[in-house]
PDB file of C-alpha atoms and ligand atoms in Angstrom:
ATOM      1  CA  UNK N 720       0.000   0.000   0.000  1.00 82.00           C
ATOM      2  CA  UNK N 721       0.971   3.483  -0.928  1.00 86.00           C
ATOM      3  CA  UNK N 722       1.174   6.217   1.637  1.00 86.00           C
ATOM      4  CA  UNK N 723      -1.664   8.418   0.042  1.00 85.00           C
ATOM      5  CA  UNK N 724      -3.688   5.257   0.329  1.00 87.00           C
ATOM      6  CA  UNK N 725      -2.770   4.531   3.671  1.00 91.00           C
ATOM      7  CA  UNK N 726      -3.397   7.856   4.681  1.00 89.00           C
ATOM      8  CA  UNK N 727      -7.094   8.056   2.937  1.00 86.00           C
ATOM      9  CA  UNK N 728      -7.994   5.163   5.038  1.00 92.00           C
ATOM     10  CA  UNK N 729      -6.586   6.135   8.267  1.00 90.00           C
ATOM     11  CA  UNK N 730      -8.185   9.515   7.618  1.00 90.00           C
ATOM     12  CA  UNK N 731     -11.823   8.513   6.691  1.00 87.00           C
ATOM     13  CA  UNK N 732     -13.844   8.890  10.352  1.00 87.00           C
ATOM     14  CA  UNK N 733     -12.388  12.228  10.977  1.00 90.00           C
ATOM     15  CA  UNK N 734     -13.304  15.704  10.126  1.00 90.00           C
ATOM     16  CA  UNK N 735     -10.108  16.600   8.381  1.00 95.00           C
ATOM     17  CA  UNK N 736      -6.427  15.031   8.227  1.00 94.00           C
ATOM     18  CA  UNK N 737      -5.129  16.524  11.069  1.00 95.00           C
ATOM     19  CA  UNK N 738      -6.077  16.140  15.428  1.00 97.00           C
ATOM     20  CA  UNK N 739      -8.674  18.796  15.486  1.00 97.00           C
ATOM     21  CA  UNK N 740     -12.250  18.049  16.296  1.00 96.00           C
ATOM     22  CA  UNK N 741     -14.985  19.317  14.002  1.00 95.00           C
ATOM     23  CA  UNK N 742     -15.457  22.318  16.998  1.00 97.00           C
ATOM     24  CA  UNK N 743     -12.183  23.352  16.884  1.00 98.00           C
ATOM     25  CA  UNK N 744     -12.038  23.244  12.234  1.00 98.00           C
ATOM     26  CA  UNK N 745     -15.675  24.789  12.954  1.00 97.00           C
ATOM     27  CA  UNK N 746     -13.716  27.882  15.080  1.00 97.00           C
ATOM     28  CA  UNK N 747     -10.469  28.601  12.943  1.00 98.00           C
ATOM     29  CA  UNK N 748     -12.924  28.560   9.786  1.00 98.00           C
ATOM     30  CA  UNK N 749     -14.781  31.676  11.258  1.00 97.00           C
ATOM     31  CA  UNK N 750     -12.176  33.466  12.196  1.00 96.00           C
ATOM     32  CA  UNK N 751      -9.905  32.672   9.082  1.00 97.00           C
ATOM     33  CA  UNK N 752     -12.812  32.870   5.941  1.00 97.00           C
ATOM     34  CA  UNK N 753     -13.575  36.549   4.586  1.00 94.00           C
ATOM     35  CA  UNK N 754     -16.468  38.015   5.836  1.00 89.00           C
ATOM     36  CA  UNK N 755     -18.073  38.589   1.909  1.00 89.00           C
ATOM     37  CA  UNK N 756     -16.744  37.070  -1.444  1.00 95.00           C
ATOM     38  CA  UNK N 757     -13.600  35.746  -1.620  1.00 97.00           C
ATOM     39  CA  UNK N 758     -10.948  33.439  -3.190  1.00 97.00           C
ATOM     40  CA  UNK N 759      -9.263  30.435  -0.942  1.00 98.00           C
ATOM     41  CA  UNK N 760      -6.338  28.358  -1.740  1.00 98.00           C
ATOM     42  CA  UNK N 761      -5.358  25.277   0.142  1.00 98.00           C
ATOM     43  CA  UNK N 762      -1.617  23.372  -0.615  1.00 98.00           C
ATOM     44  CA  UNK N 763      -1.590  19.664   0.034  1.00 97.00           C
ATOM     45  CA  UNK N 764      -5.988  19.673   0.294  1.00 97.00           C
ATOM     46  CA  UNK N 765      -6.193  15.851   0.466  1.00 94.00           C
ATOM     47  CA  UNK N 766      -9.603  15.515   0.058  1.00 94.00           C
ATOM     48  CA  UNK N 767     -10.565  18.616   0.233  1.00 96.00           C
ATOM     49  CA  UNK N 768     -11.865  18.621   3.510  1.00 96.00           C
ATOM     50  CA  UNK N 769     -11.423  22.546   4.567  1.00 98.00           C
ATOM     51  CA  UNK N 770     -12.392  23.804   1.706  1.00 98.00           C
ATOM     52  CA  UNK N 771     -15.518  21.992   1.098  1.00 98.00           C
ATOM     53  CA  UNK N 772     -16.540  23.208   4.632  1.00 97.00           C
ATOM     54  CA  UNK N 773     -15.856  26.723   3.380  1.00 98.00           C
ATOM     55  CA  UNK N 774     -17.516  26.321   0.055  1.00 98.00           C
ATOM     56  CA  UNK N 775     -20.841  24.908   1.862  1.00 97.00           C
ATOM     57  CA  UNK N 776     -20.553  27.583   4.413  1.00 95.00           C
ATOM     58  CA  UNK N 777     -20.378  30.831   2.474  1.00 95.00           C
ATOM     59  CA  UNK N 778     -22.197  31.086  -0.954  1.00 95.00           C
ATOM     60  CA  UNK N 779     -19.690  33.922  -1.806  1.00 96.00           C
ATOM     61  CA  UNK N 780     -16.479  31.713  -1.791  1.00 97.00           C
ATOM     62  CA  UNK N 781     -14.580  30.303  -4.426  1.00 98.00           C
ATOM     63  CA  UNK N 782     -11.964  27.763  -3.772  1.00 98.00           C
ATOM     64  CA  UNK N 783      -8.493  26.062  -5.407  1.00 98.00           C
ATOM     65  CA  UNK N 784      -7.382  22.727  -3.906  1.00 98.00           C
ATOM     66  CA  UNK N 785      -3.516  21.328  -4.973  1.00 98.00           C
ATOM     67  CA  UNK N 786      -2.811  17.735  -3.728  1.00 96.00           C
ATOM     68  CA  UNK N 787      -0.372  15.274  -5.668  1.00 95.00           C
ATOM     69  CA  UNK N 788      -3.106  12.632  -4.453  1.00 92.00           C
ATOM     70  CA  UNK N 789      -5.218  12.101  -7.584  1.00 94.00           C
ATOM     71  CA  UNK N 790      -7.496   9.614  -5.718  1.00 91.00           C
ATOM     72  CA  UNK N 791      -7.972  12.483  -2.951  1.00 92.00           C
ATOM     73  CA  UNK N 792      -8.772  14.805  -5.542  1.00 96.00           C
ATOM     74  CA  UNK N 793     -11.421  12.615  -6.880  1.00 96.00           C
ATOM     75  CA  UNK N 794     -12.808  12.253  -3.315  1.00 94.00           C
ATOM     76  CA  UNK N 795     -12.950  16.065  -3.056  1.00 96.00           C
ATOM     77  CA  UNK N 796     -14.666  16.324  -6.337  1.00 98.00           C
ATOM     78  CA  UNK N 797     -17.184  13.773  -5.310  1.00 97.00           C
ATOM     79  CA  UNK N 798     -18.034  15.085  -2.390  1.00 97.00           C
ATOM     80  CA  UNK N 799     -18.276  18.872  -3.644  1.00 98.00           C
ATOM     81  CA  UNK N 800     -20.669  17.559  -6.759  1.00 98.00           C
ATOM     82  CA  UNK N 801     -22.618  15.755  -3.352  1.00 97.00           C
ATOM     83  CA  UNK N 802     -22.851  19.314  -1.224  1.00 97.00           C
ATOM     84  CA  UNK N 803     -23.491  21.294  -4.397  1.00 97.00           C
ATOM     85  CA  UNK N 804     -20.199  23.349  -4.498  1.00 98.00           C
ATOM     86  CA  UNK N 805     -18.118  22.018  -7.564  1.00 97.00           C
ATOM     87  CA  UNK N 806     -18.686  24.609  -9.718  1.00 97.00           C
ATOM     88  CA  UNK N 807     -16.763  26.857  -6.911  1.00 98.00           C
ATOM     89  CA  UNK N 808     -14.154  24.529  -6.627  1.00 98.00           C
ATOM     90  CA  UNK N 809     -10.759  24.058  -8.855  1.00 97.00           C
ATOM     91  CA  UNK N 810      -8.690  21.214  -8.277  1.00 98.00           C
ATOM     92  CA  UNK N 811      -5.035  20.683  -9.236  1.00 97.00           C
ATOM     93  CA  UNK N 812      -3.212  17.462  -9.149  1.00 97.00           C
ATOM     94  CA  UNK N 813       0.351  18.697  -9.080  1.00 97.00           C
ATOM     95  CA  UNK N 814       3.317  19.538  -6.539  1.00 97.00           C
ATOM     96  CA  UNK N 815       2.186  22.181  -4.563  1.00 97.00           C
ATOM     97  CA  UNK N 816       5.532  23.634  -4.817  1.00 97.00           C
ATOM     98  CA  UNK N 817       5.147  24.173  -8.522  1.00 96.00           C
ATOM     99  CA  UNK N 818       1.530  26.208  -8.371  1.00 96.00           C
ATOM    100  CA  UNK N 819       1.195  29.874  -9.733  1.00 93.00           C
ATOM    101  CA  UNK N 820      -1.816  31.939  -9.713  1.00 93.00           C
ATOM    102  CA  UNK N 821      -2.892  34.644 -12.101  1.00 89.00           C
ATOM    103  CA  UNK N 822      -4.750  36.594  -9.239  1.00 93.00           C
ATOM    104  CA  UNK N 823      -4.173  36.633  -5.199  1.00 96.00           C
ATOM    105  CA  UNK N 824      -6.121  34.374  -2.845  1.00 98.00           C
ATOM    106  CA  UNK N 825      -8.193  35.883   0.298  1.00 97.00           C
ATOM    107  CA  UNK N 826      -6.630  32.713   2.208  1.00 98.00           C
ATOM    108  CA  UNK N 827      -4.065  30.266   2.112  1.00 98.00           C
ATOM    109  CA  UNK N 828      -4.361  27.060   3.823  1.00 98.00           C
ATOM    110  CA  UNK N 829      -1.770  24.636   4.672  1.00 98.00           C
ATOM    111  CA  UNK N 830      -2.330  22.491   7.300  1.00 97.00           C
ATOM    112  CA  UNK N 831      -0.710  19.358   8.083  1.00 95.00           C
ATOM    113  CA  UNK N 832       0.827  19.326   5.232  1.00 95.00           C
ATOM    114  CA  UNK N 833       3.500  21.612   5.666  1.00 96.00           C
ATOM    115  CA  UNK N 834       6.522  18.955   4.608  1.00 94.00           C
ATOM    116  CA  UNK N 835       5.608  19.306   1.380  1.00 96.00           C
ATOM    117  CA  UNK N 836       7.696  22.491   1.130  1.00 97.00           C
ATOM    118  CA  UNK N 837      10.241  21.314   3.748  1.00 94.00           C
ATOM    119  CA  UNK N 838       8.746  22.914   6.805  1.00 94.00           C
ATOM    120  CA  UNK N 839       6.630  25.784   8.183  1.00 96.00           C
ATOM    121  CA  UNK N 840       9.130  28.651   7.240  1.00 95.00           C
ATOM    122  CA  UNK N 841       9.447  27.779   3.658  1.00 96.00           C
ATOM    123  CA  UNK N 842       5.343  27.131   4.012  1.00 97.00           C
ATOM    124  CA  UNK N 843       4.882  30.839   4.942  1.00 97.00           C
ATOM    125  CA  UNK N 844       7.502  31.899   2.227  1.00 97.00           C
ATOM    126  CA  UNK N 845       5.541  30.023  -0.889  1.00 97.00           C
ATOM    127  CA  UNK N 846       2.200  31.541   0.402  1.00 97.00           C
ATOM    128  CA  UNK N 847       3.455  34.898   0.356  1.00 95.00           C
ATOM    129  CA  UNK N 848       3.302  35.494  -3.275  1.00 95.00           C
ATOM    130  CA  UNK N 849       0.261  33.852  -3.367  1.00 97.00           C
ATOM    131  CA  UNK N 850      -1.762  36.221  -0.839  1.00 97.00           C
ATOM    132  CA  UNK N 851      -3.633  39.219  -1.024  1.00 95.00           C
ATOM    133  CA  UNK N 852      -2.101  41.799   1.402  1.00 91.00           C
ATOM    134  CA  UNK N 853      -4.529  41.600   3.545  1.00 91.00           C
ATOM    135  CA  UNK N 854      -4.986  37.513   3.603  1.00 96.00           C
ATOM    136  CA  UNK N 855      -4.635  35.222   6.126  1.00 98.00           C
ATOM    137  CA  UNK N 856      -2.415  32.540   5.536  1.00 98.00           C
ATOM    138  CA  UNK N 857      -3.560  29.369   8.014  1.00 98.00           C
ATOM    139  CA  UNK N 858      -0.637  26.734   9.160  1.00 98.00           C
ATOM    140  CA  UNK N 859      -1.169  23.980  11.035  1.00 98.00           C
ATOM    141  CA  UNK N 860       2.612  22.394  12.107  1.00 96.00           C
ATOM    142  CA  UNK N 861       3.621  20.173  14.476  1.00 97.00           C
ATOM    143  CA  UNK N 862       5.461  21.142  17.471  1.00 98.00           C
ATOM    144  CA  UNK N 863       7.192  19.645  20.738  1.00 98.00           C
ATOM    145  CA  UNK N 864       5.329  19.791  23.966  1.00 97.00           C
ATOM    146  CA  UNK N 865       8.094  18.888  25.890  1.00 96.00           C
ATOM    147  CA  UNK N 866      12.121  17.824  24.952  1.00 96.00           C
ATOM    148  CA  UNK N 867      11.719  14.506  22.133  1.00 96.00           C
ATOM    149  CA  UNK N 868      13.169  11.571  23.026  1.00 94.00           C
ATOM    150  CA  UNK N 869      15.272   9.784  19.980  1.00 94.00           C
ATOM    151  CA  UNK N 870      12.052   8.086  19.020  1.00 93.00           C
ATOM    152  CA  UNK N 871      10.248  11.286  18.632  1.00 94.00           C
ATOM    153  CA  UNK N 872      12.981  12.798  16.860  1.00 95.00           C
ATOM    154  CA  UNK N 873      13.872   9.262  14.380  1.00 93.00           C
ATOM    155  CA  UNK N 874       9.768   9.223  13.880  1.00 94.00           C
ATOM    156  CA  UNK N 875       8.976  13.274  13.159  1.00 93.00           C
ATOM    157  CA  UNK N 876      12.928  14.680  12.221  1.00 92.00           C
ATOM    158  CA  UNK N 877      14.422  17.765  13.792  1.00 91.00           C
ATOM    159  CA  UNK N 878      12.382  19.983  12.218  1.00 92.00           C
ATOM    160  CA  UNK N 879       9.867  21.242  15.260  1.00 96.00           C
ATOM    161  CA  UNK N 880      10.481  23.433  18.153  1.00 97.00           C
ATOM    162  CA  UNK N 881       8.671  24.140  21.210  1.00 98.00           C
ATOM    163  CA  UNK N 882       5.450  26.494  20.982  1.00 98.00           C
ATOM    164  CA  UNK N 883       7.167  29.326  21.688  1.00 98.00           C
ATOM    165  CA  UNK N 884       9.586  28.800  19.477  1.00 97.00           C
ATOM    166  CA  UNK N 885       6.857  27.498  16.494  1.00 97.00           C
ATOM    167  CA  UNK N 886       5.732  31.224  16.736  1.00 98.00           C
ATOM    168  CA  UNK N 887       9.051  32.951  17.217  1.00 97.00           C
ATOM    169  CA  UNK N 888       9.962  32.040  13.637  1.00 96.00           C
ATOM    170  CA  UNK N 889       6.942  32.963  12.371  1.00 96.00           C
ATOM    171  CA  UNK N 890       6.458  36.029  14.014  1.00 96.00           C
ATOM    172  CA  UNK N 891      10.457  36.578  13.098  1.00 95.00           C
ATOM    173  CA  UNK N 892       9.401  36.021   9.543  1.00 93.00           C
ATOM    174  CA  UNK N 893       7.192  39.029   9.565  1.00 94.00           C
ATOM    175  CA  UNK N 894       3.784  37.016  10.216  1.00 97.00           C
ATOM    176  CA  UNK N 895       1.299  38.202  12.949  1.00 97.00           C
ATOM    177  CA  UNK N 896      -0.764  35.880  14.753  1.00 98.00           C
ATOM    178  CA  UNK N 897      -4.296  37.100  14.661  1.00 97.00           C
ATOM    179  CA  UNK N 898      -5.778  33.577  16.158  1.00 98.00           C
ATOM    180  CA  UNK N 899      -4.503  30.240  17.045  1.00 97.00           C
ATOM    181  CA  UNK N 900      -5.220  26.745  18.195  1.00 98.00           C
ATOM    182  CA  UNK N 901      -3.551  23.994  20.260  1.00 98.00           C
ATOM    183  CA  UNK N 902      -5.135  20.559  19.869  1.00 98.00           C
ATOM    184  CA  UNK N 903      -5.896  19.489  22.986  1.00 98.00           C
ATOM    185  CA  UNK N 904      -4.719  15.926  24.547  1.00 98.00           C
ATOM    186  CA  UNK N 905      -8.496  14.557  23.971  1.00 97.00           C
ATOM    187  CA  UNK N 906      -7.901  15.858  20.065  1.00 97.00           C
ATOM    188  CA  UNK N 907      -4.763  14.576  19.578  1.00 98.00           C
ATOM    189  CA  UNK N 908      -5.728  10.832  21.252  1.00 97.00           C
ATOM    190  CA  UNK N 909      -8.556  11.047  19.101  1.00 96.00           C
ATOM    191  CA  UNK N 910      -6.957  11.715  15.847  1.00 96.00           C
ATOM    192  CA  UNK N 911      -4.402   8.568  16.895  1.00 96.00           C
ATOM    193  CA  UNK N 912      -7.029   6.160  18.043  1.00 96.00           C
ATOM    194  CA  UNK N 913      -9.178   7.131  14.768  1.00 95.00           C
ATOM    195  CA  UNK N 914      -6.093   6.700  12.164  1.00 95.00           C
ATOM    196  CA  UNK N 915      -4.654   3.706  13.381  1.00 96.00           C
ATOM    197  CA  UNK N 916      -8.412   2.334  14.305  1.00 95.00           C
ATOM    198  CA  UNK N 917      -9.679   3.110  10.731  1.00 95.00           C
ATOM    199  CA  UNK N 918      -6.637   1.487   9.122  1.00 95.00           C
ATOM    200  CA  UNK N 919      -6.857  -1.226  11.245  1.00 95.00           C
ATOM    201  CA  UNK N 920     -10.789  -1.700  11.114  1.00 95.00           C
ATOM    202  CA  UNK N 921     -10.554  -1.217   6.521  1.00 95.00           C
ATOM    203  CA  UNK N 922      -7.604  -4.589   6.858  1.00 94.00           C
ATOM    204  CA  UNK N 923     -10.521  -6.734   8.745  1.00 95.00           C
ATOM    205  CA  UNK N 924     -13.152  -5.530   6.705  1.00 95.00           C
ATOM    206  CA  UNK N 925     -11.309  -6.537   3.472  1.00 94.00           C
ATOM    207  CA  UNK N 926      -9.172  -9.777   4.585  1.00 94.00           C
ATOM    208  CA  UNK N 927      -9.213 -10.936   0.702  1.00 95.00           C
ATOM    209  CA  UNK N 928      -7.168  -7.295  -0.076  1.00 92.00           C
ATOM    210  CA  UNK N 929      -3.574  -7.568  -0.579  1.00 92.00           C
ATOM    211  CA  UNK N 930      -3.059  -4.382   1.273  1.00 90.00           C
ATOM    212  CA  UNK N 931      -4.801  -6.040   4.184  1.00 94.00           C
ATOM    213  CA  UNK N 932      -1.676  -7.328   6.185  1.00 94.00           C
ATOM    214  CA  UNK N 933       0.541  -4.717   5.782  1.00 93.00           C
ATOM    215  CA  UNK N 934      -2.464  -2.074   6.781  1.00 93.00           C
ATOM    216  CA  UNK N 935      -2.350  -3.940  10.073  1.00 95.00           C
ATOM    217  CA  UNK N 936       1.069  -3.941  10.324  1.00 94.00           C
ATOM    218  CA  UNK N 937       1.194  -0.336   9.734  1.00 94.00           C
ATOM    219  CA  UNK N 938      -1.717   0.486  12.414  1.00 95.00           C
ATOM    220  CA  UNK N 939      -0.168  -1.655  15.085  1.00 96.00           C
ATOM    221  CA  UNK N 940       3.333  -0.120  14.292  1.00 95.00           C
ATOM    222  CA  UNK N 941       1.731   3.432  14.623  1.00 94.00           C
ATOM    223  CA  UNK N 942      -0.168   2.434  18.288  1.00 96.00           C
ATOM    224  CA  UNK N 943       3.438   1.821  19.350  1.00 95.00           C
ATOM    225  CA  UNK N 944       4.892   4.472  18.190  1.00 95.00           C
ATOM    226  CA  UNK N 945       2.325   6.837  19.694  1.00 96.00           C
ATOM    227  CA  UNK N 946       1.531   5.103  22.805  1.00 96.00           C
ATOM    228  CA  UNK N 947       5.084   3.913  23.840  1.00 93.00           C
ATOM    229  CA  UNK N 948       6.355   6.805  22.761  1.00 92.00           C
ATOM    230  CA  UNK N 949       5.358  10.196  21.481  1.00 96.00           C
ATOM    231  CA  UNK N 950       2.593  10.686  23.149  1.00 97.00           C
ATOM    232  CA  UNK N 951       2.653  14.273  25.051  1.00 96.00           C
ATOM    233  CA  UNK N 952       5.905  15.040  23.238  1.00 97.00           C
ATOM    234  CA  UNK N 953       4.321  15.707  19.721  1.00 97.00           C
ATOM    235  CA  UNK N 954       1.548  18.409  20.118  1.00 98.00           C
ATOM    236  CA  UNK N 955      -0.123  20.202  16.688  1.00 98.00           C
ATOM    237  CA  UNK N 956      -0.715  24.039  16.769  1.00 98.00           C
ATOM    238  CA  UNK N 957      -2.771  25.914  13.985  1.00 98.00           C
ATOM    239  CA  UNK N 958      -1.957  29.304  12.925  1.00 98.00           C
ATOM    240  CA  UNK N 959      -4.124  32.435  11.438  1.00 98.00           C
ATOM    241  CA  UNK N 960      -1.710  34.344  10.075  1.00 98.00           C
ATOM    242  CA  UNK N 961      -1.516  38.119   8.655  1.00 97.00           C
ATOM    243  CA  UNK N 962       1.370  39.778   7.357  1.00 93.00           C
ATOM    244  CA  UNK N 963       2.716  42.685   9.389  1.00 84.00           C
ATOM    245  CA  UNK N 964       2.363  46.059   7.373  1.00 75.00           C
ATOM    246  CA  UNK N 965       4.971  46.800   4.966  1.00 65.00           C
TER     247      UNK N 965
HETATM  248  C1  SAM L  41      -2.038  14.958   6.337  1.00 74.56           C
HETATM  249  S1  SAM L  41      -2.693  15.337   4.740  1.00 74.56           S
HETATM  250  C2  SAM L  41      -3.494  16.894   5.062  1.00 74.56           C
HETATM  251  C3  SAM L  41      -4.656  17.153   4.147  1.00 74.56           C
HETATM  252  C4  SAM L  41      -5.475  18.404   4.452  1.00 74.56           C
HETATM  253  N1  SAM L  41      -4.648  19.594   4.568  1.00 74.56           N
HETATM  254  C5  SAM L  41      -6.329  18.255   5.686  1.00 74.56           C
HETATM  255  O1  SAM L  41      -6.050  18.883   6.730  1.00 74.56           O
HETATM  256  O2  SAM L  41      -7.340  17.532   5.623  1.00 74.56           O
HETATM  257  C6  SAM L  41      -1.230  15.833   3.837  1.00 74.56           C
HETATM  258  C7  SAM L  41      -1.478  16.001   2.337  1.00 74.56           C
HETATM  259  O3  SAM L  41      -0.330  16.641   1.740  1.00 74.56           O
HETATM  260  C8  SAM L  41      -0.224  16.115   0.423  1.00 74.56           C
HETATM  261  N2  SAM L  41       1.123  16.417  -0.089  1.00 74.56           N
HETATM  262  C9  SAM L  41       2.312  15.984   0.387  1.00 74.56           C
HETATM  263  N3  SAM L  41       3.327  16.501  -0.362  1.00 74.56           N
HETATM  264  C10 SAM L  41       2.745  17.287  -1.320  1.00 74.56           C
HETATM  265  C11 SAM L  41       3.256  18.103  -2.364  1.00 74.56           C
HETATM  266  N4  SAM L  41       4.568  18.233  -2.575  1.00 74.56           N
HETATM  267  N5  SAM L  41       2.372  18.784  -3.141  1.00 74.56           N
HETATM  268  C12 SAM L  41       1.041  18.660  -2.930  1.00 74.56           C
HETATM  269  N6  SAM L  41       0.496  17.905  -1.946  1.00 74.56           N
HETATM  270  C13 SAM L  41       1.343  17.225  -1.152  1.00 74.56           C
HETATM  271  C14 SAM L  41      -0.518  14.641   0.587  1.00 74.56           C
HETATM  272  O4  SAM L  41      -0.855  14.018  -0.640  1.00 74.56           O
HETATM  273  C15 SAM L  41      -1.696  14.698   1.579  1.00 74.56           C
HETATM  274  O5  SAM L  41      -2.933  14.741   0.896  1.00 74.56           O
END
């Protein structure tokens, strides 16, 4: 099994691909969407899962989703032809690295999917361009609650820092935080019992798959690595973000 299929699976009982309860999406939504028309943009959309939200929200909204998961994509596209939204929604399956836009987008979304441009600093330096001045660009990154072990560190790189520091650099990169979110421990065991439940419940449901095993192997592996290990040492903070004034 690929990871993009893995991840669909592991993904599919919760409200988007990253430990934040529906409350919590529901909250950073309102204080990140414009208030009238607008134009959103979200790098590495997976399914699409923010954006259709937006879409089915506010009539006014148009939306671009980039993904290099053309089985996501289809998901999204599904499931905005099901809510009655497609014809606000663009989809492009290609690096988000590589996507230019003729006109500047009202928000930028990138939330858990931040390694795609090698971290949260080079995140904030690719949406840039792509924002209207007065955008909001909205990050959600990884962070360390307290010092990683080796584990931690072999499992999620050396990439994080402490919340303080997670906002230092962005704040140092001329970014203001206008709102923000810490998952709480009751989102962040959720998000870990759902993904490696889901993947785990999908390899019992379909025992005749060839993926089957190794979806097992992969939950169980996860639950280990989470439970026996980085478990109140990785923590997940989501950023509103405006640019200071030139
Ligand atoms: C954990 S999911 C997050 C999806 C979505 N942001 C959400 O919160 O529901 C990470 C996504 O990043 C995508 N991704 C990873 N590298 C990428 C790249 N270079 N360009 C575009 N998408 C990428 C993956 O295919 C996956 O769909």
């Amino acid at each position: 099994m690929d990871r993009q299929q893995i991840s669909r699976i592991a993904h599919r009982h919760h409200p988007v691909a990253a430990p934040l309860s529906d409350g919590s999406v529901a909250r950073l939504l309102e204080r990140a969407l414009p208030a009238g028309d607008g134009r959103l943009l979200d790098l590495g959309c997976g399914q699409g899962a923010w954006l259709l939200r937006a879409l089915s929200a506010r009539p006014g909204l148009r939306a671009v989703g980039v993904d290099l998961d053309a089985d996501g994509l289809t998901a999204a596209r599904q499931a905005a032809e099901q809510l009655g939204v497609v014809r606000r929604l663009g989809l492009h399956h290609q690096d988000a690295r590589e996507f230019e836009a003729k006109e500047p987008f009202d928000a930028v979304f990138c939330i858990g999917s931040t390694h795609a441009f090698g971290g949260l600093s080079q995140t904030l330096a690719a949406a840039r361009p792509l924002l209207a001045p007065s955008g909001v660009a909205v990050v959600g990154e990884g962070y360390w609650q307290r010092e990683p072990d080796p584990a931690s560190l072999e499992i999620f790189g050396d990439g994080f820092h402490d919340l303080a520091g997670t906002v230092a650099r962005v704040t140092a990169d001329g970014w203001i935080p206008v709102y923000g979110h810490t998952s709480s421990a009751a989102e962040l065991d959720e998000y870990e019992f759902c993904w490696t439940g889901s993947l785990a419940e999908w390899a019992l449901d379909h025992p005749a798959d060839p993926g089957s095993a190794d979806a097992l192997r992969v939950a169980a592996e996860h639950r280990e690595e989470w439970l026996g290990g980085y478990r109140g040492v990785f923590g997940f903070v989501t950023l509103v973000l405006r640019r200071a004034a030139p």
